[in-house]
Amino acid sequence: MLAKTIARSVAISILFVVSSIAYGQQATLTVHLDKPTAKVSPTLYGLMTEEINYSYDGGLYAEMVRNRTFRGNWSGILYWYLVEDGNAQAKMELDKSTGPSAALPESLKLEVTQADAQNQAGVLNQGYWGMAVTANTTYSGSLYARADSPAIGSITVKLVSNADKKTLASATVSGVTTDWKQHQFTLRTGAVPASSANHLELTVGHAGTLWLSLVSLFPPTYQNTPNGNRIDLMEKLAAMHPAFLRFPGGNYLEGDHIADRFEWKKTIGPLVDRPGHPSPWRYYSSDGLGLLEFLEWCEDLKMQPLLAVYAGYSLAQEHVNPGPDLEPYVQDALDEIEYVTGGTETQWGAVRAKNGHPQPFKLTYVEVGNEDQFDRSGSYDARYEQFYKAIKAKYPQLQIIATTPVKSIRADVIDDHFYRRATEFFHDTTHYDKTDRNGPKIFVGEWATREGTPTPNFGAALGDAAWMTGMERNSDIVIMASYAPLLVNVNPGGMQWETDLIAYDALRSYGSPSYYAQVMFGSYVGDAILDSELQSGGPKLFYSVTKDTAKKRTYLKVVNAESVPQNVDIRFEGGTVTQNGKLILLKALSTEATNTIDQPQNIVPIESNLRVGSDLRYNAPAYSIQVIHVDER
Ligand code: AHR
């Protein structure tokens, strides 16, 4: 009996192996080069961003000084420490009675009782888990200071190595008086080793009292923009060819409480007039990357802004009643749109010009709120309607995105969010196949396969790529999509949300396998979806076919999420393709394989030439994502 059972189960296993090899071995994909079925949305792939995981402060925004305005004072002034060299003596504390502006009414007070040129006293800042210093580099700094007497003398500013207190670059700030004044300085390194184990010291060589505020230090930034962004991160984002930037959130737009929302008017103008605010991700935002910086980020990477306006709901179930109570918030959104798009003759366009950007920005999409399905009061329908009517009355050309379906009015676009496991995406790549083409358009404003930490592993990249084939095939209705979250600082305490696309510390950064999948899909979009059929193939074989009509170039994206290779016989009909194809291949040996801050290049796309005929017998490796492009004669 036992022998019979074993024999039967062996037979079943053999059958299973044979049939799985069979399904794994051969698929046929027929591509009709002359039959476009729909247009690919030109804005399909974009970026979603918010202050989470130290995305801006300690991330994209290149500021090196952490807590530059001395917020957070429950265990000393966070990230600031006293320096007493030799026999120098001093103490430091937060002084709530003096600061350089109404927005920054507090300052760091340093009382030096003993110091001289060789025995200096002062403060140091640790940076965001260190300060990245490289050879032959110029750092631009500034600080606000006042003293009880000019006798305090000059301030020495130094970049200092943590390990041995070696000075890597230094400058002198002189002319400190009894009045608050901003001082600029420059630090220039020589042949120093690249490292992030460094800090900034500000010291004096005389007794006296010194107050400091808004201490800032920037490395060279992307396109040398003052108050700008990290070069390595901007280059990584640029490689994704994003069409839009959704900002400023996400939960960061809403805040935990209404008072903690993203108040755009407090994020513009000189830094000294920006108070910053607490973010729902449990740290204080400097707002150095404010509304205009978001817009300039768009300009730098040629993305269109997708502006999310605060809509009267914050995460701790606080909401503003629709009607008169909501009016000031609606007006605030109208002012914000005017700041973005208005000519310099308008009130808020003039403010933008004063802030340094006279040229208005082009805007098509405005999103009203974020994830308002979580507002348990059920007020969103009416809030959306109020915003919609007011915005359309002044800006009829704008497309107004709802964060959840509404009944009061027909929304132009609905924002759908998906945070899933790879298997869930594999089973749902047809999600939008049957969506009503006469209903609102779809913006998949946040989505990700959440497997891997801090960044997604290759299994997640397969889930992502499979999902993207589905969105791409339906991009007549899915007009925009953006992965989230985008950025994460890998240092302890840097991450509030697991599985983020791009990661970094102060010195280095890397793209996850999912990042490279995004780069591949974003680089080869095309403008038309081609008619095609797949016969056979394993259950985890996914594809989409698009064409760049002007170039007569067809892009096939094939995702093999199986653990075995998959033969795909690709047949081209309705046109003749040239022999010179191209293959961009991303693959790994395991779903757990990944990139890390120390091994950033484990999994990267490899490009090679591919010989093509009217048929292409392509063998898709196990666990692989590929873009094949072929040209028509
Ligand atoms: O992406 C992280 C968070 O997920 C966003 O802030 C929020 O919109 C969503 O719940």
XYZ file of C-alpha atoms and ligand atoms in Angstrom:
643
model
C 0.000 0.000 0.000
C 2.840 2.320 1.045
C 4.807 1.353 -2.109
C 1.742 2.123 -4.246
C 1.270 5.526 -2.584
C 4.947 6.384 -3.110
C 4.765 5.248 -6.736
C 1.640 7.368 -7.258
C 3.133 10.419 -5.648
C 6.373 9.956 -7.640
C 4.271 9.722 -10.798
C 2.338 12.854 -9.848
C 5.600 14.675 -9.089
C 7.095 13.613 -12.424
C 3.943 14.750 -14.180
C 4.046 18.036 -12.298
C 7.737 18.581 -13.143
C 7.117 17.703 -16.799
C 4.108 19.984 -17.006
C 5.852 22.827 -15.204
C 8.849 22.502 -17.517
C 6.373 22.457 -20.352
C 4.656 25.655 -19.279
C 8.004 27.118 -18.323
C 9.548 26.267 -21.653
C 7.545 27.769 -24.428
C 5.417 30.831 -24.884
C 4.494 32.619 -28.078
C 4.068 36.371 -28.167
C 2.639 37.824 -31.360
C 3.148 41.543 -31.848
C 1.131 43.458 -34.447
C 3.509 46.269 -35.332
C 0.883 48.042 -37.423
C -1.975 47.907 -34.906
C -1.847 50.512 -32.153
C -4.774 49.975 -29.792
C -4.452 53.071 -27.612
C -2.098 55.893 -26.697
C 0.446 55.573 -23.909
C 0.069 58.441 -21.467
C 3.072 60.764 -21.898
C 2.975 61.382 -18.144
C 2.787 57.732 -17.133
C 5.894 57.518 -14.942
C 6.644 60.162 -12.339
C 7.824 60.660 -8.773
C 5.970 60.895 -5.475
C 7.750 62.613 -2.652
C 7.308 63.821 0.913
C 9.405 64.413 4.030
C 9.668 60.813 5.312
C 12.758 58.667 6.036
C 14.867 61.868 6.072
C 14.057 62.353 2.408
C 14.886 66.063 2.309
C 16.557 67.004 5.610
C 19.367 64.452 5.785
C 18.623 63.429 2.204
C 17.985 65.238 -1.058
C 18.218 68.730 0.432
C 21.976 69.125 0.660
C 22.127 70.988 4.002
C 24.832 69.357 6.150
C 23.963 70.933 9.531
C 21.338 69.016 11.469
C 18.923 71.026 13.596
C 20.350 74.275 12.268
C 17.727 76.333 14.117
C 17.945 74.499 17.463
C 14.548 72.849 17.578
C 14.162 69.996 20.028
C 15.672 70.590 23.432
C 14.647 67.657 25.624
C 18.127 66.211 26.151
C 20.339 69.169 25.464
C 20.024 70.825 22.086
C 19.675 67.910 19.705
C 22.777 67.136 17.614
C 24.736 70.077 19.158
C 27.510 69.590 21.732
C 29.882 71.783 23.678
C 33.542 72.111 22.644
C 36.090 72.998 25.334
C 39.604 72.682 23.963
C 42.453 72.531 26.484
C 41.564 74.589 29.546
C 38.699 76.505 27.872
C 35.439 76.675 29.810
C 31.943 77.360 28.527
C 28.312 76.355 28.751
C 25.535 76.267 26.178
C 21.753 76.436 26.371
C 18.692 77.266 24.335
C 17.766 80.934 24.734
C 14.096 81.528 24.064
C 14.416 85.301 24.416
C 16.423 86.176 21.324
C 16.608 85.078 17.704
C 17.247 86.596 14.283
C 13.594 86.796 13.124
C 9.971 86.384 14.143
C 10.063 82.923 12.569
C 13.212 81.995 14.506
C 12.747 83.629 17.912
C 15.146 81.266 19.729
C 18.882 80.738 19.545
C 21.805 78.827 20.988
C 23.505 80.808 23.764
C 27.174 80.068 24.365
C 28.679 81.563 27.514
C 32.460 81.350 27.449
C 34.176 81.989 30.774
C 37.674 81.046 29.673
C 39.237 80.735 26.225
C 42.238 81.862 24.215
C 43.590 81.298 20.716
C 45.020 77.871 21.592
C 42.231 76.838 23.946
C 39.020 77.596 22.115
C 35.459 77.078 23.286
C 32.361 76.611 21.205
C 29.893 74.105 19.820
C 29.900 71.259 17.350
C 27.217 69.827 15.102
C 27.170 66.132 14.224
C 25.352 66.500 10.926
C 22.938 63.908 9.631
C 24.791 60.853 10.882
C 28.041 62.600 10.036
C 29.069 65.120 7.424
C 30.315 63.962 4.044
C 33.637 65.543 3.184
C 35.554 64.960 -0.039
C 38.897 66.172 -1.386
C 39.359 69.577 -3.046
C 35.775 70.605 -2.440
C 34.289 73.978 -1.544
C 31.543 74.138 1.095
C 29.401 77.252 1.375
C 28.348 78.235 4.868
C 26.429 80.912 6.690
C 25.292 81.652 10.221
C 23.426 84.271 12.181
C 25.251 85.563 15.237
C 25.295 88.273 17.880
C 27.460 88.725 20.976
C 27.306 90.600 24.261
C 30.327 92.569 22.990
C 32.458 92.634 19.819
C 35.318 91.627 22.161
C 34.228 88.025 21.620
C 36.403 88.274 18.495
C 36.095 86.097 15.433
C 34.460 82.695 15.165
C 36.559 79.850 13.807
C 34.525 77.458 11.666
C 36.045 74.061 10.924
C 35.179 70.744 9.366
C 36.793 68.250 11.707
C 37.411 64.520 11.437
C 35.649 62.549 14.207
C 38.429 59.984 14.559
C 41.385 62.254 15.260
C 40.032 65.820 15.482
C 42.071 66.704 12.397
C 40.955 69.971 10.759
C 39.848 69.232 7.181
C 38.961 72.830 6.257
C 38.628 76.043 8.217
C 37.445 79.642 7.914
C 37.146 82.708 10.101
C 33.968 84.705 10.649
C 34.689 88.198 11.914
C 32.607 91.294 12.579
C 30.209 89.786 15.109
C 28.403 92.640 16.878
C 25.673 92.989 19.462
C 23.027 92.878 16.696
C 21.838 89.819 14.837
C 23.573 89.637 11.468
C 24.106 86.953 8.850
C 27.721 86.007 8.076
C 28.904 83.943 5.106
C 31.962 81.701 5.015
C 33.607 79.181 2.721
C 35.408 75.984 3.668
C 37.792 74.425 1.144
C 39.285 70.974 1.607
C 42.633 69.795 0.288
C 43.662 66.202 -0.341
C 41.489 64.639 2.366
C 40.010 61.142 2.222
C 36.302 60.919 1.346
C 34.402 60.154 4.534
C 31.233 61.000 6.425
C 32.776 60.563 9.885
C 33.210 64.292 10.373
C 31.551 67.185 12.176
C 31.419 70.988 12.158
C 32.958 73.097 14.943
C 32.294 76.772 15.694
C 34.643 78.158 18.346
C 35.886 81.438 19.793
C 39.152 82.370 21.502
C 37.830 84.952 23.992
C 35.510 84.970 26.963
C 32.052 86.429 26.337
C 28.555 85.432 25.277
C 27.683 84.445 21.739
C 24.241 83.665 20.313
C 23.945 81.587 17.142
C 21.093 80.709 14.810
C 20.514 79.177 11.369
C 23.963 77.669 11.035
C 24.164 76.242 7.536
C 26.699 74.426 5.382
C 26.227 73.179 1.839
C 28.464 71.062 -0.396
C 28.357 71.677 -4.170
C 24.741 71.127 -5.254
C 22.981 69.965 -8.414
C 23.482 72.666 -11.056
C 25.166 74.738 -8.324
C 21.803 75.960 -7.043
C 22.145 77.819 -3.732
C 20.081 76.073 -1.028
C 19.982 73.181 -3.507
C 19.945 69.408 -3.755
C 22.466 66.572 -3.538
C 24.041 65.842 -6.902
C 24.131 62.034 -6.617
C 20.444 61.806 -5.693
C 19.313 64.233 -8.380
C 21.250 62.244 -10.971
C 19.562 59.046 -9.833
C 16.156 60.682 -10.115
C 16.974 62.129 -13.536
C 17.847 58.627 -14.805
C 14.242 57.591 -14.111
C 13.031 60.118 -16.737
C 10.133 61.148 -14.512
C 7.334 63.113 -16.173
C 5.922 64.650 -12.983
C 6.551 65.206 -9.293
C 3.703 64.722 -6.823
C 4.379 66.871 -3.755
C 4.347 67.610 -0.855
C 2.736 64.351 0.236
C 1.446 61.978 1.426
C 0.887 62.220 5.113
C 3.368 65.078 5.214
C 0.797 67.279 3.460
C -1.807 66.525 6.114
C 0.225 66.476 9.337
C -0.995 64.717 12.448
C -2.932 67.839 13.422
C -4.336 70.698 11.408
C -1.694 73.003 12.897
C 1.038 70.646 11.624
C -0.124 70.587 7.992
C 2.183 71.683 5.169
C 1.561 75.432 5.348
C 3.124 76.489 2.086
C 3.222 80.194 2.972
C 5.636 79.382 5.804
C 7.977 77.514 3.440
C 8.836 80.347 1.022
C 11.196 83.322 1.088
C 14.468 83.723 2.997
C 15.344 80.754 5.211
C 15.395 83.006 8.246
C 11.657 83.574 7.744
C 10.820 79.855 7.669
C 9.915 78.455 11.091
C 9.844 74.805 9.979
C 7.232 72.450 11.378
C 6.765 69.026 12.999
C 6.144 66.287 10.453
C 3.901 63.260 10.974
C 7.008 61.095 10.524
C 8.228 62.134 13.985
C 10.922 64.649 13.205
C 11.042 68.369 12.650
C 11.148 69.619 9.081
C 13.414 72.609 8.402
C 11.302 73.536 5.342
C 14.529 74.562 3.637
C 13.082 72.551 0.774
C 9.863 74.563 0.532
C 7.291 75.234 -2.158
C 9.614 77.113 -4.523
C 12.350 74.498 -4.102
C 9.861 71.758 -5.031
C 9.008 73.715 -8.172
C 12.660 74.297 -9.029
C 13.315 70.592 -8.532
C 10.611 70.021 -11.163
C 12.271 72.543 -13.436
C 15.710 70.944 -13.018
C 14.463 67.479 -13.989
C 11.903 68.701 -16.559
C 9.006 67.255 -14.593
C 5.591 68.831 -14.377
C 4.478 69.673 -10.859
C 1.542 67.727 -9.497
C 0.515 69.958 -6.647
C -1.305 68.446 -3.669
C -3.171 71.092 -1.666
C -4.179 70.708 1.969
C -7.879 69.873 1.991
C -8.998 70.136 5.618
C -8.152 66.703 7.003
C -5.259 65.733 9.283
C -4.247 62.285 10.396
C -5.445 62.410 14.023
C -9.018 62.440 12.671
C -9.163 66.239 12.663
C -11.181 67.756 9.875
C -12.551 71.125 8.855
C -16.258 71.205 8.130
C -17.154 71.931 4.539
C -18.814 75.320 4.055
C -17.662 78.585 5.628
C -15.124 76.890 7.956
C -13.322 75.440 4.946
C -13.250 78.707 2.955
C -9.865 79.952 4.310
C -8.279 76.626 3.298
C -9.809 76.830 -0.172
C -8.497 80.395 -0.492
C -5.078 79.188 0.646
C -5.097 76.615 -2.167
C -6.132 79.282 -4.697
C -3.271 81.489 -3.462
C -0.903 78.543 -3.798
C -1.978 77.890 -7.378
C -1.476 81.592 -8.091
C 2.005 81.427 -6.543
C 2.822 78.538 -8.897
C 1.167 79.765 -12.096
C 0.395 83.471 -11.754
C 2.103 86.251 -13.692
C 4.153 88.782 -11.796
C 1.163 91.164 -11.916
C -0.780 88.845 -9.581
C -0.427 89.075 -5.797
C 1.200 85.678 -5.288
C 3.011 85.631 -8.640
C 4.711 88.823 -7.467
C 5.760 87.091 -4.238
C 7.242 84.246 -6.284
C 9.153 86.789 -8.372
C 10.433 88.404 -5.164
C 11.523 84.948 -4.020
C 13.681 84.736 -7.163
C 11.502 83.076 -9.823
C 9.584 85.565 -11.988
C 8.715 82.931 -14.592
C 5.443 81.133 -13.758
C 5.375 77.343 -13.702
C 3.095 75.261 -15.911
C 0.534 73.322 -13.906
C -2.026 70.779 -15.099
C -2.899 68.669 -12.057
C -3.961 69.678 -8.565
C -4.700 66.979 -5.991
C -7.170 67.798 -3.228
C -5.839 66.192 -0.028
C -4.361 62.765 0.524
C -5.989 59.408 1.285
C -9.216 61.041 2.472
C -10.917 57.644 2.698
C -9.357 57.587 6.170
C -11.384 60.642 7.283
C -13.977 58.837 9.378
C -16.258 61.899 9.487
C -17.129 61.240 5.835
C -16.589 64.914 5.002
C -14.408 64.423 1.924
C -17.175 64.345 -0.652
C -18.312 67.844 0.282
C -14.774 69.137 0.888
C -13.674 67.924 -2.550
C -16.697 69.524 -4.192
C -15.974 72.878 -2.528
C -12.330 72.848 -3.642
C -13.255 71.569 -7.110
C -15.790 74.323 -7.764
C -13.561 77.119 -6.459
C -10.490 75.939 -8.383
C -12.395 75.304 -11.625
C -14.077 78.718 -11.387
C -10.699 80.437 -11.463
C -8.644 77.839 -13.332
C -10.999 75.857 -15.611
C -8.075 74.248 -17.402
C -6.789 72.456 -14.285
C -7.481 68.775 -13.725
C -8.571 68.154 -10.148
C -7.566 64.854 -8.584
C -9.714 63.254 -5.856
C -7.938 61.042 -3.344
C -10.851 58.595 -3.145
C -14.016 58.156 -5.232
C -16.628 60.897 -4.669
C -20.327 61.078 -5.459
C -21.006 64.812 -5.153
C -19.347 65.660 -8.434
C -17.502 63.838 -11.207
C -13.816 63.939 -10.317
C -11.389 64.457 -13.204
C -8.916 61.918 -11.857
C -8.914 59.439 -8.940
C -5.734 58.663 -6.995
C -5.404 54.929 -6.202
C -2.787 53.587 -3.759
C -1.394 50.035 -3.589
C 1.139 48.729 -1.077
C 1.399 44.994 -1.675
C 3.399 41.787 -1.771
C 4.742 40.592 -5.129
C 2.228 37.723 -5.307
C -0.677 40.140 -4.944
C 0.609 42.187 -7.866
C 1.207 39.017 -9.949
C -2.460 38.126 -9.477
C -3.742 41.579 -10.269
C -1.904 42.789 -13.375
C -5.271 42.953 -15.148
C -6.613 45.327 -12.463
C -7.389 48.148 -14.889
C -8.302 46.031 -17.932
C -12.031 46.499 -17.306
C -12.035 50.004 -15.822
C -14.744 52.215 -17.334
C -13.057 54.294 -20.023
C -15.767 56.938 -19.637
C -15.147 57.433 -15.923
C -12.455 59.532 -14.231
C -8.869 58.921 -15.264
C -6.642 57.050 -12.826
C -3.526 58.271 -11.059
C -1.749 55.500 -9.169
C -0.200 58.064 -6.848
C 1.472 55.617 -4.466
C 2.341 52.023 -5.076
C 5.118 49.569 -4.226
C 5.846 45.920 -3.654
C 6.813 45.960 0.008
C 9.429 43.225 0.330
C 12.883 44.089 1.594
C 14.278 46.690 3.947
C 15.384 49.435 3.781
C 15.084 48.958 0.042
C 13.168 46.408 -2.037
C 14.817 43.121 -3.009
C 14.673 41.484 -6.423
C 11.414 39.680 -5.605
C 9.872 43.098 -5.029
C 11.314 44.373 -8.302
C 9.592 41.467 -10.085
C 6.277 42.385 -8.412
C 6.789 46.016 -9.395
C 7.680 45.224 -12.989
C 4.704 42.865 -13.373
C 2.412 45.595 -12.004
C 3.950 48.170 -14.348
C 3.196 45.997 -17.388
C -0.468 46.115 -16.331
C -0.459 49.883 -15.818
C 1.357 50.417 -19.104
C -1.098 48.256 -21.062
C -3.866 50.388 -19.549
C -2.159 53.730 -19.783
C -5.002 55.192 -21.820
C -6.856 55.279 -18.470
C -3.928 55.069 -16.001
C -2.455 58.408 -16.941
C 0.124 58.690 -14.147
C 1.819 56.420 -11.632
C 4.420 57.012 -8.959
C 6.234 54.594 -6.660
C 6.382 55.485 -2.958
C 8.282 56.150 -0.823
C 11.087 57.352 -3.012
C 13.968 57.981 -0.598
C 15.423 56.616 2.645
C 18.397 57.407 4.832
C 19.915 54.038 5.834
C 21.305 55.173 9.186
C 19.741 53.884 12.418
C 16.516 55.804 12.991
C 16.558 57.138 9.443
C 13.726 54.959 8.180
C 10.077 55.333 9.156
C 8.681 53.228 6.321
C 10.216 50.006 4.996
C 10.871 49.370 1.306
C 12.007 52.598 -0.294
C 13.332 53.042 -3.793
C 16.646 54.882 -3.351
C 18.834 54.832 -0.238
C 21.805 56.789 1.064
C 23.951 57.910 3.931
C 25.707 61.264 4.095
C 28.319 60.238 1.520
C 26.938 57.433 -0.629
C 23.701 56.403 -2.334
C 22.361 53.446 -4.282
C 19.371 52.340 -6.297
C 17.436 49.220 -5.320
C 16.526 46.561 -7.916
C 13.070 48.192 -8.003
C 14.755 51.501 -8.809
C 16.421 49.927 -11.831
C 13.097 48.426 -12.929
C 11.686 51.971 -12.796
C 14.638 53.326 -14.761
C 14.039 50.702 -17.451
C 10.296 51.281 -17.718
C 10.685 55.065 -17.561
C 13.403 55.141 -20.229
C 11.502 53.170 -22.861
C 7.914 54.331 -22.734
C 6.734 54.814 -26.328
C 3.533 56.587 -27.320
C 1.265 53.763 -28.543
C 0.166 50.446 -27.082
C 0.421 47.715 -29.712
C -2.006 44.901 -30.257
C -0.414 41.635 -29.119
C -1.276 38.147 -27.834
C 0.580 35.805 -25.516
C -0.021 32.096 -25.853
C 1.038 29.662 -23.171
C 3.790 30.728 -20.853
C 4.016 30.327 -17.102
C 1.615 32.081 -14.741
C 4.327 34.497 -13.714
C 5.238 35.708 -17.190
C 4.110 39.282 -17.823
C 4.619 41.674 -20.688
C 3.604 44.868 -22.394
C 4.333 46.155 -25.885
C 4.513 49.818 -26.805
C 5.865 51.720 -29.759
C 7.636 55.009 -30.312
C 5.804 55.887 -33.513
C 8.204 58.587 -34.724
C 11.249 56.369 -34.251
C 9.390 53.265 -35.555
C 10.819 51.515 -32.506
C 8.902 48.884 -30.549
C 9.552 48.196 -26.862
C 8.749 44.811 -25.383
C 8.875 44.575 -21.640
C 9.010 40.984 -20.486
C 8.982 39.970 -16.838
C 9.782 36.381 -15.937
C 9.083 36.009 -12.221
C 9.427 32.218 -12.448
C 12.367 30.388 -10.914
C 12.985 28.746 -14.309
C 13.882 30.308 -17.667
C 11.097 30.898 -20.132
C 11.372 30.560 -23.900
C 9.356 33.241 -25.605
C 8.920 32.968 -29.339
C 8.274 36.569 -30.357
C 6.579 36.944 -33.739
C 6.440 40.314 -35.432
C 3.541 40.846 -37.803
C 2.383 43.838 -39.833
C 5.883 45.167 -40.488
C 9.486 44.186 -41.012
C 11.996 44.633 -38.252
C 15.702 45.266 -38.734
C 18.270 42.808 -37.458
C 19.651 45.192 -34.876
C 17.712 44.867 -31.667
C 18.722 45.817 -28.144
C 18.278 44.067 -24.854
C 18.332 45.708 -21.436
C 18.350 42.958 -18.836
C 17.968 43.056 -15.064
C 18.179 39.705 -13.319
C 19.119 37.975 -10.098
C 19.599 34.428 -8.871
C 17.130 34.767 -6.031
C 14.154 36.861 -5.009
C 16.068 37.803 -1.847
C 19.049 39.162 -3.793
C 19.414 42.908 -3.431
C 21.624 45.995 -3.486
C 22.933 47.612 -0.308
C 24.848 50.725 0.681
C 28.039 48.604 0.760
C 27.176 46.550 -2.347
C 25.260 49.011 -4.497
C 25.868 47.307 -7.848
C 24.863 43.694 -7.206
C 21.872 44.026 -9.494
C 22.030 46.565 -12.302
C 20.683 46.520 -15.878
C 23.033 45.225 -18.552
C 22.622 46.394 -22.138
C 23.552 44.247 -25.131
C 22.811 43.879 -28.831
C 20.234 41.382 -29.998
C 19.932 39.875 -33.486
C 16.327 39.889 -34.597
C 14.437 38.408 -37.560
C 10.689 38.287 -38.235
C 10.806 35.923 -35.272
C 12.846 36.302 -32.136
C 13.395 33.178 -30.084
C 14.121 34.746 -26.796
C 15.047 32.906 -23.624
C 14.005 34.989 -20.632
C 16.249 33.980 -17.707
C 14.727 32.924 -14.399
C 13.900 35.950 -12.229
C 14.398 38.548 -14.926
C 13.044 41.851 -16.148
C 13.899 42.901 -19.683
C 13.219 45.549 -22.244
C 13.780 44.464 -25.824
C 13.686 47.081 -28.503
C 13.391 46.449 -32.192
C 13.299 48.886 -35.091
C 11.132 48.673 -38.175
C 12.537 49.266 -41.610
O 4.178 56.452 1.392
C 4.025 56.449 2.769
C 2.621 56.861 3.203
O 1.691 55.933 2.750
C 2.106 58.158 2.642
O 2.546 59.259 3.360
C 0.640 58.012 2.746
O -0.046 58.745 1.762
C 0.426 56.519 2.610
O -0.416 56.028 3.570
